[in-house]
Short mmCIF file of C-alpha atoms in Angstrom, two decimals:
data_model
loop_
_atom_site.label_atom_id
_atom_site.label_comp_id
_atom_site.label_asym_id
_atom_site.label_seq_id
_atom_site.Cartn_x
_atom_site.Cartn_y
_atom_site.Cartn_z
CA MET R 1 129.09 105.42 6.86
CA THR R 2 131.25 107.78 4.58
CA ALA R 3 132.86 110.69 5.88
CA THR R 4 131.44 114.44 5.13
CA THR R 5 133.31 116.84 3.49
CA THR R 6 132.42 120.07 3.91
CA PRO R 7 134.36 123.03 3.93
CA LYS R 8 135.88 125.13 6.33
CA ILE R 9 135.76 128.59 7.79
CA ASN R 10 138.71 130.50 5.89
CA ASN R 11 141.28 133.53 7.43
CA GLU R 12 139.42 136.33 4.49
CA GLU R 13 136.00 135.21 6.28
CA ARG R 14 138.28 135.82 9.50
CA ALA R 15 139.27 138.77 8.19
CA ARG R 16 135.62 140.32 7.26
CA ARG R 17 134.53 139.34 10.86
CA LEU R 18 137.38 141.30 12.51
CA ASP R 19 136.66 144.20 10.27
CA ALA R 20 132.95 144.30 10.95
CA LEU R 21 134.33 144.03 14.72
CA ARG R 22 136.22 146.80 14.68
CA GLU R 23 133.07 149.09 12.39
CA ARG R 24 130.84 147.84 15.52
CA MET R 25 133.42 148.94 18.13
CA ALA R 26 133.84 152.56 16.70
CA LYS R 27 129.83 153.35 15.68
CA GLN R 28 129.60 151.85 20.25
CA ALA R 29 132.24 154.11 21.45
CA VAL R 30 134.51 150.54 22.78
CA ASP R 31 137.90 151.17 22.27
CA ALA R 32 139.10 147.49 22.24
CA VAL R 33 137.92 144.25 23.20
CA VAL R 34 139.06 141.69 25.52
CA LEU R 35 137.96 137.99 24.05
CA THR R 36 138.95 134.72 26.54
CA PRO R 37 138.46 131.33 25.00
CA GLY R 38 135.41 130.39 23.66
CA THR R 39 132.89 130.41 20.87
CA ASN R 40 133.36 134.17 20.59
CA LEU R 41 137.34 133.88 20.50
CA ARG R 42 137.41 131.67 18.41
CA TYR R 43 134.29 132.96 15.81
CA ILE R 44 136.74 136.54 15.23
CA SER R 45 140.48 134.62 15.28
CA GLY R 46 139.76 130.83 14.48
CA LEU R 47 141.48 129.93 18.32
CA ALA R 48 139.76 126.97 19.53
CA TRP R 49 141.50 126.99 23.07
CA GLY R 50 139.96 125.19 26.82
CA ALA R 51 139.29 128.25 29.32
CA SER R 52 140.85 127.09 32.56
CA GLU R 53 142.04 129.37 35.71
CA ARG R 54 145.46 130.92 32.82
CA LEU R 55 144.82 133.79 31.12
CA VAL R 56 144.62 133.56 27.79
CA CYS R 57 142.91 136.09 25.66
CA ALA R 58 143.31 138.87 22.11
CA ILE R 59 142.85 142.28 22.48
CA ILE R 60 141.09 143.95 19.73
CA ARG R 61 141.97 147.62 18.92
CA HIS R 62 141.44 148.98 15.90
CA ASP R 63 144.70 148.61 14.03
CA ARG R 64 146.10 145.76 16.02
CA LEU R 65 145.04 142.50 17.59
CA LEU R 66 147.27 140.95 19.70
CA PHE R 67 147.28 137.93 22.66
CA VAL R 68 147.95 137.79 26.18
CA ALA R 69 149.02 134.57 26.91
CA PRO R 70 151.43 131.79 29.34
CA ARG R 71 155.53 132.09 27.88
CA PHE R 72 155.07 127.96 28.22
CA GLU R 73 152.48 127.57 25.30
CA ALA R 74 153.58 130.20 22.77
CA SER R 75 154.44 127.10 20.40
CA SER R 76 150.86 126.21 20.80
CA LEU R 77 149.50 129.75 20.20
CA ASN R 78 150.91 130.18 17.41
CA ALA R 79 150.35 126.64 16.01
CA SER R 80 146.74 127.48 16.84
CA VAL R 81 145.79 130.79 15.37
CA PRO R 82 144.91 130.04 11.95
CA MET R 83 144.45 134.10 10.89
CA PRO R 84 147.47 136.12 10.99
CA PHE R 85 147.92 139.10 14.19
CA ASP R 86 150.11 141.47 14.79
CA ASP R 87 151.65 140.53 18.20
CA ALA R 88 151.61 138.28 21.14
CA VAL R 89 152.51 139.18 24.88
CA TYR R 90 154.02 136.21 27.73
CA TRP R 91 153.76 135.94 31.05
CA ASP R 92 155.30 133.49 33.25
CA GLU R 93 153.46 131.60 36.20
CA HIS R 94 154.96 133.65 38.79
CA GLU R 95 153.59 136.75 36.56
CA ASP R 96 150.18 138.56 37.38
CA PRO R 97 148.40 137.56 33.39
CA HIS R 98 145.82 140.12 34.26
CA GLY R 99 148.01 143.37 34.76
CA LEU R 100 149.86 142.69 32.48
CA VAL R 101 146.47 143.62 30.45
CA ALA R 102 145.75 146.35 32.14
CA ARG R 103 148.91 147.99 31.29
CA LEU R 104 148.93 146.94 27.96
CA LEU R 105 145.38 148.46 27.74
CA THR R 106 147.30 151.50 29.11
CA ASP R 107 150.21 151.59 26.59
CA LEU R 108 147.32 151.03 24.08
CA GLY R 109 145.18 153.93 25.81
CA VAL R 110 141.79 152.18 25.34
CA THR R 111 139.59 153.71 28.49
CA SER R 112 136.74 151.87 27.34
CA CYS R 113 137.13 148.47 26.51
CA GLY R 114 134.52 145.53 26.01
CA LEU R 115 135.03 141.98 27.30
CA ASP R 116 134.18 138.62 26.03
CA PRO R 117 130.02 138.18 27.79
CA ASN R 118 131.19 134.22 28.42
CA CYS R 119 134.23 135.24 30.62
CA ALA R 120 134.55 133.83 33.21
CA TYR R 121 134.12 135.98 37.06
CA GLY R 122 136.67 135.19 38.09
CA HIS R 123 139.43 136.02 34.94
CA ALA R 124 136.32 139.44 34.63
CA ASP R 125 136.74 139.97 38.76
CA ALA R 126 140.87 140.18 38.30
CA LEU R 127 140.86 142.00 34.89
CA PHE R 128 138.05 144.52 36.22
CA ALA R 129 141.01 145.17 39.74
CA ALA R 130 143.66 145.43 37.92
CA ALA R 131 142.62 147.98 35.09
CA ASN R 132 140.55 150.09 37.39
CA GLY R 133 140.84 152.98 35.02
CA VAL R 134 139.20 151.55 32.33
CA ALA R 135 135.67 151.78 31.68
CA TRP R 136 134.36 148.01 30.66
CA SER R 137 131.40 147.07 29.46
CA SER R 138 130.28 144.07 27.77
CA ALA R 139 131.12 142.88 24.48
CA TYR R 140 127.83 141.06 23.60
CA PRO R 141 126.24 143.75 21.54
CA GLN R 142 129.68 143.97 19.70
CA ILE R 143 129.59 140.71 19.07
CA ALA R 144 126.52 139.05 19.55
CA PRO R 145 124.53 140.82 16.24
CA LEU R 146 127.85 139.47 14.00
CA ARG R 147 127.54 135.71 15.41
CA ALA R 148 123.34 135.79 14.89
CA CYS R 149 123.28 136.25 11.18
CA LYS R 150 125.12 133.73 9.48
CA SER R 151 127.62 133.58 6.21
CA ALA R 152 127.09 131.23 3.01
CA ALA R 153 130.24 129.25 4.50
CA GLU R 154 127.98 129.34 8.07
CA LEU R 155 125.39 128.13 6.88
CA ALA R 156 126.84 125.55 4.64
CA LEU R 157 128.88 124.09 7.05
CA MET R 158 125.40 123.32 9.19
CA ARG R 159 124.02 122.30 6.60
CA ALA R 160 126.30 119.30 6.55
CA ALA R 161 126.49 119.11 10.36
CA LYS R 162 123.20 118.43 10.09
CA GLN R 163 122.70 116.37 6.98
CA LEU R 164 125.19 114.02 8.87
CA THR R 165 123.44 113.86 12.42
CA LEU R 166 119.61 113.37 10.16
CA GLU R 167 121.47 110.18 8.37
CA VAL R 168 122.97 108.73 11.98
CA HIS R 169 118.88 109.40 12.79
CA ARG R 170 118.57 107.51 10.17
CA THR R 171 120.64 104.76 10.59
CA ILE R 172 119.43 103.87 14.37
CA PHE R 173 115.88 103.61 13.29
CA GLU R 174 116.49 101.02 10.86
CA GLN R 175 118.74 98.96 13.40
CA LEU R 176 116.62 99.72 16.90
CA ALA R 177 115.27 96.72 18.11
CA PRO R 178 112.83 96.02 21.60
CA GLY R 179 116.23 94.88 24.05
CA ALA R 180 118.09 97.77 23.17
CA ARG R 181 119.35 99.78 25.92
CA PRO R 182 119.49 103.71 26.12
CA SER R 183 123.83 103.18 26.57
CA GLU R 184 124.10 101.03 23.75
CA VAL R 185 122.73 103.56 21.83
CA ARG R 186 124.29 106.51 22.70
CA ALA R 187 128.14 104.64 21.98
CA GLU R 188 126.36 103.77 18.34
CA ILE R 189 125.55 107.24 17.66
CA ASP R 190 128.66 108.73 18.67
CA ARG R 191 130.28 106.02 16.51
CA LEU R 192 128.39 107.34 13.01
CA HIS R 193 129.44 110.64 13.95
CA ARG R 194 132.98 109.96 14.47
CA ALA R 195 132.41 107.28 10.82
CA GLY R 196 130.88 110.49 9.21
CA GLY R 197 133.46 112.88 10.03
CA ALA R 198 132.14 114.96 12.70
CA ASP R 199 134.87 117.17 15.09
CA SER R 200 134.95 114.22 17.86
CA GLY R 201 131.98 112.36 17.51
CA SER R 202 128.96 112.88 18.93
CA SER R 203 128.34 116.49 21.10
CA PHE R 204 125.94 115.06 23.48
CA CYS R 205 123.35 113.02 23.08
CA ALA R 206 119.94 111.79 25.17
CA VAL R 207 118.17 108.24 24.28
CA GLN R 208 114.96 108.16 26.45
CA PHE R 209 112.26 105.06 25.54
CA GLY R 210 108.58 104.80 27.01
CA ALA R 211 108.09 106.95 30.16
CA ALA R 212 111.21 108.75 30.00
CA THR R 213 109.93 110.22 26.93
CA SER R 214 108.39 112.87 29.57
CA HIS R 215 111.20 113.47 30.44
CA PRO R 216 112.51 116.65 28.15
CA HIS R 217 116.06 115.72 28.32
CA GLY R 218 116.30 112.56 30.17
CA ILE R 219 116.86 110.84 33.62
CA PRO R 220 118.92 108.32 34.64
CA GLY R 221 118.75 104.73 33.66
CA ASP R 222 119.52 101.57 31.35
CA PRO R 223 116.67 99.63 30.66
CA PRO R 224 115.95 98.03 28.14
CA LEU R 225 113.32 98.78 24.46
CA GLN R 226 110.18 97.26 25.54
CA PRO R 227 107.62 96.81 22.67
CA GLY R 228 105.21 98.92 22.18
CA GLU R 229 107.50 101.91 23.72
CA LEU R 230 107.65 104.85 22.46
CA VAL R 231 111.52 106.60 21.51
CA LEU R 232 112.85 109.82 21.75
CA ILE R 233 116.13 110.21 20.71
CA ASP R 234 118.17 113.86 20.70
CA THR R 235 121.51 114.07 19.15
CA GLY R 236 123.37 116.20 17.13
CA CYS R 237 128.01 116.91 16.73
CA THR R 238 130.05 119.42 15.18
CA LEU R 239 132.06 120.34 12.13
CA ASP R 240 134.56 123.23 12.16
CA GLY R 241 132.96 124.00 15.57
CA TYR R 242 129.47 124.61 14.04
CA ASN R 243 126.53 122.28 15.49
CA SER R 244 123.47 119.97 14.52
CA ASP R 245 120.95 119.14 16.87
CA ILE R 246 118.11 117.19 15.44
CA THR R 247 115.44 115.13 17.37
CA ARG R 248 113.07 112.44 16.32
CA THR R 249 110.15 110.86 18.17
CA TYR R 250 108.96 107.78 16.57
CA ALA R 251 107.25 104.06 17.44
CA LEU R 252 108.89 100.67 15.65
CA ASP R 253 105.12 99.41 17.11
CA LYS R 254 101.44 100.67 16.68
CA VAL R 255 100.86 102.72 19.85
CA ASP R 256 97.64 104.14 21.59
CA GLU R 257 95.77 106.51 20.09
CA ARG R 258 96.57 109.44 21.82
CA ILE R 259 99.71 109.18 21.35
CA GLU R 260 99.44 109.27 17.51
CA ARG R 261 97.52 112.49 17.67
CA VAL R 262 99.66 114.27 19.89
CA TRP R 263 102.54 113.33 17.21
CA ASP R 264 100.25 114.56 15.05
CA LEU R 265 99.83 118.24 16.78
CA GLU R 266 102.99 117.98 17.50
CA LYS R 267 103.73 118.18 14.09
CA LYS R 268 101.52 120.97 13.34
CA ALA R 269 102.24 123.60 15.92
CA GLN R 270 105.91 123.07 14.61
CA ALA R 271 105.06 123.47 10.59
CA ALA R 272 103.16 126.42 11.92
CA ALA R 273 105.95 128.29 13.76
CA PHE R 274 107.87 127.09 10.65
CA ALA R 275 105.04 129.01 8.10
CA THR R 276 105.36 132.31 10.51
CA ALA R 277 108.90 132.84 9.98
CA GLY R 278 110.52 135.40 7.96
CA PRO R 279 112.56 138.63 8.44
CA GLY R 280 111.10 141.40 10.12
CA VAL R 281 109.00 138.77 12.36
CA PRO R 282 109.97 139.19 16.31
CA CYS R 283 111.13 136.23 17.65
CA GLU R 284 108.98 135.88 20.50
CA THR R 285 105.69 135.59 17.57
CA LEU R 286 107.16 132.39 16.35
CA ASP R 287 106.87 130.21 20.05
CA ALA R 288 103.28 132.90 20.54
CA VAL R 289 102.23 131.29 17.23
CA ALA R 290 103.39 127.21 17.93
CA ARG R 291 101.71 127.71 21.53
CA ASN R 292 98.42 128.84 20.44
CA VAL R 293 98.01 125.38 18.29
CA LEU R 294 98.76 123.66 21.81
CA THR R 295 96.57 125.81 23.24
CA GLU R 296 93.51 125.24 20.85
CA HIS R 297 93.67 122.07 21.56
CA GLY R 298 93.30 122.35 25.21
CA LEU R 299 97.11 121.79 26.39
CA GLY R 300 98.62 124.99 28.93
CA PRO R 301 98.48 127.72 28.55
CA ASP R 302 102.08 128.88 28.66
CA TYR R 303 103.85 126.07 30.26
CA THR R 304 101.63 124.03 32.08
CA LEU R 305 101.26 120.79 31.06
CA PRO R 306 100.55 118.88 29.62
CA GLY R 307 102.11 121.02 27.48
CA LEU R 308 105.08 122.43 25.98
CA PRO R 309 107.47 123.04 28.95
CA HIS R 310 110.57 125.35 27.71
CA ARG R 311 110.38 127.56 24.59
CA LEU R 312 109.99 127.27 21.18
CA GLY R 313 113.60 127.68 20.10
CA HIS R 314 117.41 128.57 19.76
CA GLY R 315 119.33 130.02 17.52
CA ILE R 316 122.34 127.96 16.78
CA GLY R 317 125.97 128.49 14.83
CA LEU R 318 129.46 127.36 17.02
CA ASP R 319 126.98 127.05 19.91
CA VAL R 320 124.50 125.07 19.83
CA HIS R 321 122.57 126.76 22.16
CA GLU R 322 122.88 130.63 21.38
CA GLY R 323 121.19 133.56 21.18
CA PRO R 324 118.47 135.18 19.50
CA TYR R 325 116.15 133.10 20.96
CA LEU R 326 112.18 131.72 20.21
CA VAL R 327 110.89 132.35 23.47
CA ARG R 328 108.29 135.14 24.80
CA GLY R 329 109.93 138.60 25.94
CA ASP R 330 112.86 138.11 22.63
CA ARG R 331 111.50 141.14 20.78
CA THR R 332 114.38 140.63 18.60
CA PRO R 333 113.89 140.98 14.41
CA LEU R 334 114.73 138.42 12.56
CA ALA R 335 117.01 138.66 9.78
CA PRO R 336 118.32 136.69 7.02
CA GLY R 337 121.22 134.72 7.73
CA MET R 338 120.07 133.90 11.34
CA CYS R 339 119.22 130.14 11.94
CA PHE R 340 116.71 129.02 14.86
CA SER R 341 115.44 125.32 15.92
CA ASN R 342 111.82 124.12 15.91
CA GLU R 343 111.13 121.61 19.05
CA PRO R 344 107.19 122.59 20.67
CA MET R 345 108.00 119.33 22.86
CA ILE R 346 104.50 118.36 24.35
CA VAL R 347 104.79 116.61 27.59
CA PHE R 348 102.28 114.36 29.30
CA PRO R 349 103.87 114.32 33.02
CA ASP R 350 105.17 110.41 33.53
CA ALA R 351 103.76 109.55 30.71
CA PHE R 352 105.36 110.49 27.17
CA GLY R 353 106.63 113.37 25.57
CA VAL R 354 107.00 113.95 21.82
CA ARG R 355 109.70 116.54 20.25
CA LEU R 356 110.56 116.77 16.72
CA GLU R 357 112.91 119.17 16.41
CA ASP R 358 114.32 120.63 13.51
CA HIS R 359 116.48 123.83 12.28
CA PHE R 360 115.52 126.52 9.83
CA TYR R 361 117.24 129.55 8.75
CA ILE R 362 115.63 132.72 7.48
CA THR R 363 116.18 133.83 4.16
CA ASP R 364 115.53 136.88 2.34
CA THR R 365 111.30 135.65 1.78
CA GLY R 366 111.27 133.84 4.53
CA ALA R 367 112.52 130.54 5.50
CA ALA R 368 113.85 127.45 4.50
CA TRP R 369 114.98 124.21 6.00
CA PHE R 370 118.13 122.67 6.82
CA THR R 371 117.00 118.54 7.44
CA GLU R 372 113.15 118.22 6.20
CA PRO R 373 110.70 117.90 9.30
CA GLN R 374 109.97 113.61 10.55
CA HIS R 375 107.80 111.79 8.38
CA SER R 376 105.68 110.46 10.18
CA LEU R 377 105.36 108.53 13.56
CA TYR R 378 105.85 105.56 12.37
CA GLN R 379 107.85 105.82 8.91
CA PRO R 380 109.94 108.72 10.16
CA PHE R 381 112.08 109.04 6.59
CA PRO R 382 110.71 108.73 3.93
#
């Protein structure tokens, strides 16, 4: 498989993100934002750093970007942050890093601070206690709206990641035969993702045969594929941190007519949700449209099985699952640049399940697929 060549997120884009974050901070009267290791920190600064018991964070003011980290990590931090920053303050192992952050916030004149919504509770609790004169709040209102609408560069990265995963699916379909075990298929999918240039092979992979397809995320076991069994494969990878996530359900041999009818209904529900998507449409509307297709054919209602046991879809970007979500109660209006999975899985408990999962993004006039939906039950690729 030919390795995928894709553009990277550059510092010009990161600078625009930082400016946009500061603009939102000013409008919402937040003096500073503290981001801890995870996708929010990576989104703003480009720093991909693993979270641990040792506090690493960025403090963002209207005129400052500084990092706090263990002193012995200074060389790694400086080598890992791709964009310019104003300063770094280091702490030694016997020192209290949360107290250090509290003193820095005081020195910077911070009285209101947004904290990374994904910050670990232990760090959050210690920060609140150390800087109890600061009015803390979640930084979700400052950063989540920025991440929800993807730039052209982000869309290009996700398009490349999804095309890579789709080609992996195609190769597996061409190779698959009765007798193959899920563990063997997962290993080959990982190898193909690596060969295609993914950041680190498969970011996840579920391979399910026969009755195991009725469990949305699979069950333990490694039984070989039997002739006439349904196949469900859900996998993805990342390119420069941006995710793919595609599911295909198909059969290598003739299956029961009930499975054929359900597969056709799954495709109809997926298509109906996609046709409804466009700027201004509430997220929850798409879930309702797909669910209505199923109830009209006697499935459900709601999450009752046989039927659709979960939400229609999720946002995607640096996190494989991120907000907003295509689910009842999420009334966020769709806007250009938002990206979602569309996966109205149909489950017949302990018998079979069908999930077709592709992703789309919102345009100025409607929606566009990143990858073309599955062609048919027996010929998943045109």
